[in-house]
PDB file of C-alpha atoms in Angstrom:
ATOM      1  CA  MET A   1      81.082 232.204 188.942  1.00  0.00           C
ATOM      2  CA  PRO A   2      83.650 234.971 188.860  1.00  0.00           C
ATOM      3  CA  GLN A   3      84.456 236.508 185.522  1.00  0.00           C
ATOM      4  CA  LYS A   4      87.996 235.052 185.583  1.00  0.00           C
ATOM      5  CA  HIS A   5      86.645 231.550 185.835  1.00  0.00           C
ATOM      6  CA  ILE A   6      84.302 232.061 182.902  1.00  0.00           C
ATOM      7  CA  ILE A   7      87.106 233.492 180.764  1.00  0.00           C
ATOM      8  CA  GLY A   8      89.427 230.607 181.682  1.00  0.00           C
ATOM      9  CA  LEU A   9      86.688 228.085 180.848  1.00  0.00           C
ATOM     10  CA  VAL A  10      86.092 229.701 177.403  1.00  0.00           C
ATOM     11  CA  VAL A  11      89.815 229.729 176.653  1.00  0.00           C
ATOM     12  CA  GLY A  12      90.112 226.059 177.732  1.00  0.00           C
ATOM     13  CA  VAL A  13      87.154 225.002 175.531  1.00  0.00           C
ATOM     14  CA  VAL A  14      88.529 226.913 172.514  1.00  0.00           C
ATOM     15  CA  GLY A  15      91.987 225.377 173.081  1.00  0.00           C
ATOM     16  CA  ILE A  16      90.553 221.836 173.178  1.00  0.00           C
ATOM     17  CA  GLY A  17      88.580 222.654 169.983  1.00  0.00           C
ATOM     18  CA  LEU A  18      91.762 223.798 168.231  1.00  0.00           C
ATOM     19  CA  LEU A  19      93.548 220.648 169.389  1.00  0.00           C
ATOM     20  CA  PHE A  20      90.825 218.433 167.990  1.00  0.00           C
ATOM     21  CA  ALA A  21      90.830 220.455 164.697  1.00  0.00           C
ATOM     22  CA  SER A  22      94.599 220.039 164.282  1.00  0.00           C
ATOM     23  CA  VAL A  23      94.431 216.257 164.970  1.00  0.00           C
ATOM     24  CA  TYR A  24      91.663 215.923 162.430  1.00  0.00           C
ATOM     25  CA  GLN A  25      93.704 217.799 159.837  1.00  0.00           C
ATOM     26  CA  GLN A  26      96.629 215.430 160.487  1.00  0.00           C
ATOM     27  CA  PHE A  27      94.519 212.526 159.392  1.00  0.00           C
ATOM     28  CA  GLN A  28      93.268 214.387 156.326  1.00  0.00           C
ATOM     29  CA  ALA A  29      96.752 215.491 155.139  1.00  0.00           C
ATOM     30  CA  PRO A  30      97.706 214.486 151.645  1.00  0.00           C
ATOM     31  CA  VAL A  31     100.431 211.877 151.110  1.00  0.00           C
ATOM     32  CA  VAL A  32     103.506 212.617 148.947  1.00  0.00           C
ATOM     33  CA  ILE A  33     104.337 209.811 146.608  1.00  0.00           C
ATOM     34  CA  ASP A  34     108.005 209.173 145.543  1.00  0.00           C
ATOM     35  CA  ASP A  35     107.661 210.941 142.186  1.00  0.00           C
ATOM     36  CA  GLY A  36     106.479 214.123 143.821  1.00  0.00           C
ATOM     37  CA  ARG A  37     102.750 213.825 143.174  1.00  0.00           C
ATOM     38  CA  MET A  38     100.290 214.534 145.979  1.00  0.00           C
ATOM     39  CA  MET A  39      97.589 212.037 146.735  1.00  0.00           C
ATOM     40  CA  GLN A  40      94.990 211.664 149.387  1.00  0.00           C
ATOM     41  CA  LYS A  41      95.245 208.767 151.874  1.00  0.00           C
ATOM     42  CA  SER A  42      93.021 205.866 150.829  1.00  0.00           C
ATOM     43  CA  THR A  43      91.196 203.812 153.400  1.00  0.00           C
ATOM     44  CA  VAL A  44      90.970 200.824 151.007  1.00  0.00           C
ATOM     45  CA  THR A  45      94.238 199.081 150.183  1.00  0.00           C
ATOM     46  CA  GLU A  46      94.963 197.330 146.914  1.00  0.00           C
ATOM     47  CA  SER A  47      94.718 193.898 148.565  1.00  0.00           C
ATOM     48  CA  GLN A  48      91.262 194.788 149.950  1.00  0.00           C
ATOM     49  CA  GLN A  49      90.213 195.861 146.494  1.00  0.00           C
ATOM     50  CA  LYS A  50      91.361 192.458 145.140  1.00  0.00           C
ATOM     51  CA  LYS A  51      89.403 190.687 147.893  1.00  0.00           C
ATOM     52  CA  ALA A  52      86.328 192.815 147.149  1.00  0.00           C
ATOM     53  CA  ALA A  53      86.332 191.657 143.468  1.00  0.00           C
ATOM     54  CA  VAL A  54      83.620 189.029 143.064  1.00  0.00           C
ATOM     55  CA  PRO A  55      84.863 185.933 141.199  1.00  0.00           C
ATOM     56  CA  GLU A  56      82.869 185.294 138.021  1.00  0.00           C
ATOM     57  CA  THR A  57      83.812 181.679 137.304  1.00  0.00           C
ATOM     58  CA  ILE A  58      84.442 178.563 139.350  1.00  0.00           C
ATOM     59  CA  ASP A  59      88.138 178.757 138.294  1.00  0.00           C
ATOM     60  CA  ASP A  60      88.306 182.270 139.744  1.00  0.00           C
ATOM     61  CA  VAL A  61      86.819 181.017 143.002  1.00  0.00           C
ATOM     62  CA  ILE A  62      89.372 178.216 143.187  1.00  0.00           C
ATOM     63  CA  LEU A  63      92.210 180.585 142.390  1.00  0.00           C
ATOM     64  CA  SER A  64      91.104 183.077 145.103  1.00  0.00           C
ATOM     65  CA  ILE A  65      90.860 180.242 147.663  1.00  0.00           C
ATOM     66  CA  GLN A  66      94.342 179.002 146.714  1.00  0.00           C
ATOM     67  CA  GLU A  67      95.767 182.546 146.988  1.00  0.00           C
ATOM     68  CA  GLU A  68      94.208 183.066 150.391  1.00  0.00           C
ATOM     69  CA  SER A  69      95.407 179.723 151.644  1.00  0.00           C
ATOM     70  CA  SER A  70      98.949 180.362 150.421  1.00  0.00           C
ATOM     71  CA  MET A  71      98.918 183.799 152.149  1.00  0.00           C
ATOM     72  CA  ASP A  72      97.722 182.102 155.330  1.00  0.00           C
ATOM     73  CA  LEU A  73     100.377 179.420 155.147  1.00  0.00           C
ATOM     74  CA  SER A  74     103.134 181.976 154.547  1.00  0.00           C
ATOM     75  CA  ALA A  75     101.982 184.014 157.509  1.00  0.00           C
ATOM     76  CA  LEU A  76     101.923 180.898 159.655  1.00  0.00           C
ATOM     77  CA  ASP A  77     105.444 179.991 158.503  1.00  0.00           C
ATOM     78  CA  GLU A  78     106.714 183.476 159.357  1.00  0.00           C
ATOM     79  CA  GLU A  79     105.134 183.269 162.800  1.00  0.00           C
ATOM     80  CA  GLU A  80     106.604 179.801 163.377  1.00  0.00           C
ATOM     81  CA  ASN A  81     110.031 180.931 162.280  1.00  0.00           C
ATOM     82  CA  GLY A  82     109.847 183.870 164.644  1.00  0.00           C
ATOM     83  CA  GLU A  83     108.786 181.682 167.558  1.00  0.00           C
ATOM     84  CA  ILE A  84     111.612 179.257 166.726  1.00  0.00           C
ATOM     85  CA  ALA A  85     114.113 182.075 166.708  1.00  0.00           C
ATOM     86  CA  ASP A  86     112.867 183.276 170.127  1.00  0.00           C
ATOM     87  CA  ILE A  87     113.164 179.783 171.567  1.00  0.00           C
ATOM     88  CA  GLU A  88     116.655 179.384 170.188  1.00  0.00           C
ATOM     89  CA  ALA A  89     117.735 182.704 171.575  1.00  0.00           C
ATOM     90  CA  ASP A  90     116.438 181.701 175.024  1.00  0.00           C
ATOM     91  CA  SER A  91     118.134 178.339 174.737  1.00  0.00           C
ATOM     92  CA  ASN A  92     121.410 179.976 173.859  1.00  0.00           C
ATOM     93  CA  SER A  93     121.212 182.349 176.785  1.00  0.00           C
ATOM     94  CA  VAL A  94     120.657 179.416 179.161  1.00  0.00           C
ATOM     95  CA  THR A  95     123.394 177.309 177.515  1.00  0.00           C
ATOM     96  CA  HIS A  96     125.946 180.099 177.669  1.00  0.00           C
ATOM     97  CA  PHE A  97     124.931 181.406 181.085  1.00  0.00           C
ATOM     98  CA  GLU A  98     128.412 181.118 182.625  1.00  0.00           C
ATOM     99  CA  THR A  99     129.871 183.352 179.913  1.00  0.00           C
ATOM    100  CA  SER A 100     127.170 185.988 180.223  1.00  0.00           C
ATOM    101  CA  TYR A 101     128.078 186.914 183.771  1.00  0.00           C
ATOM    102  CA  ASP A 102     131.619 186.430 185.121  1.00  0.00           C
ATOM    103  CA  GLU A 103     132.157 187.966 188.568  1.00  0.00           C
ATOM    104  CA  ASN A 104     135.974 187.898 188.048  1.00  0.00           C
ATOM    105  CA  SER A 105     135.868 190.011 184.886  1.00  0.00           C
ATOM    106  CA  LEU A 106     134.587 193.034 186.860  1.00  0.00           C
TER     107      LEU A 106
END
């Protein structure tokens, strides 16, 4: 290999290494909270910490099951409302098709 190719290869490898290092630092950057404090990003959210807590009594187990089922139901309701809104928007566009495109108004 000519010397120019070797130098180009070394520069390319160093450049890719610097790129990976900068991307890694982006994920390790501290987070600024509203009151000005700096804090590292946490991989475990508060809801995950709640879920990780082991219930000690039967009442705690029942309460956790009820909380999870209510969260599931609210998520299903939100999804259902979104789907209904999409269907209504499609229905309105079909119903008012003649007003959406009028060749004479051009």
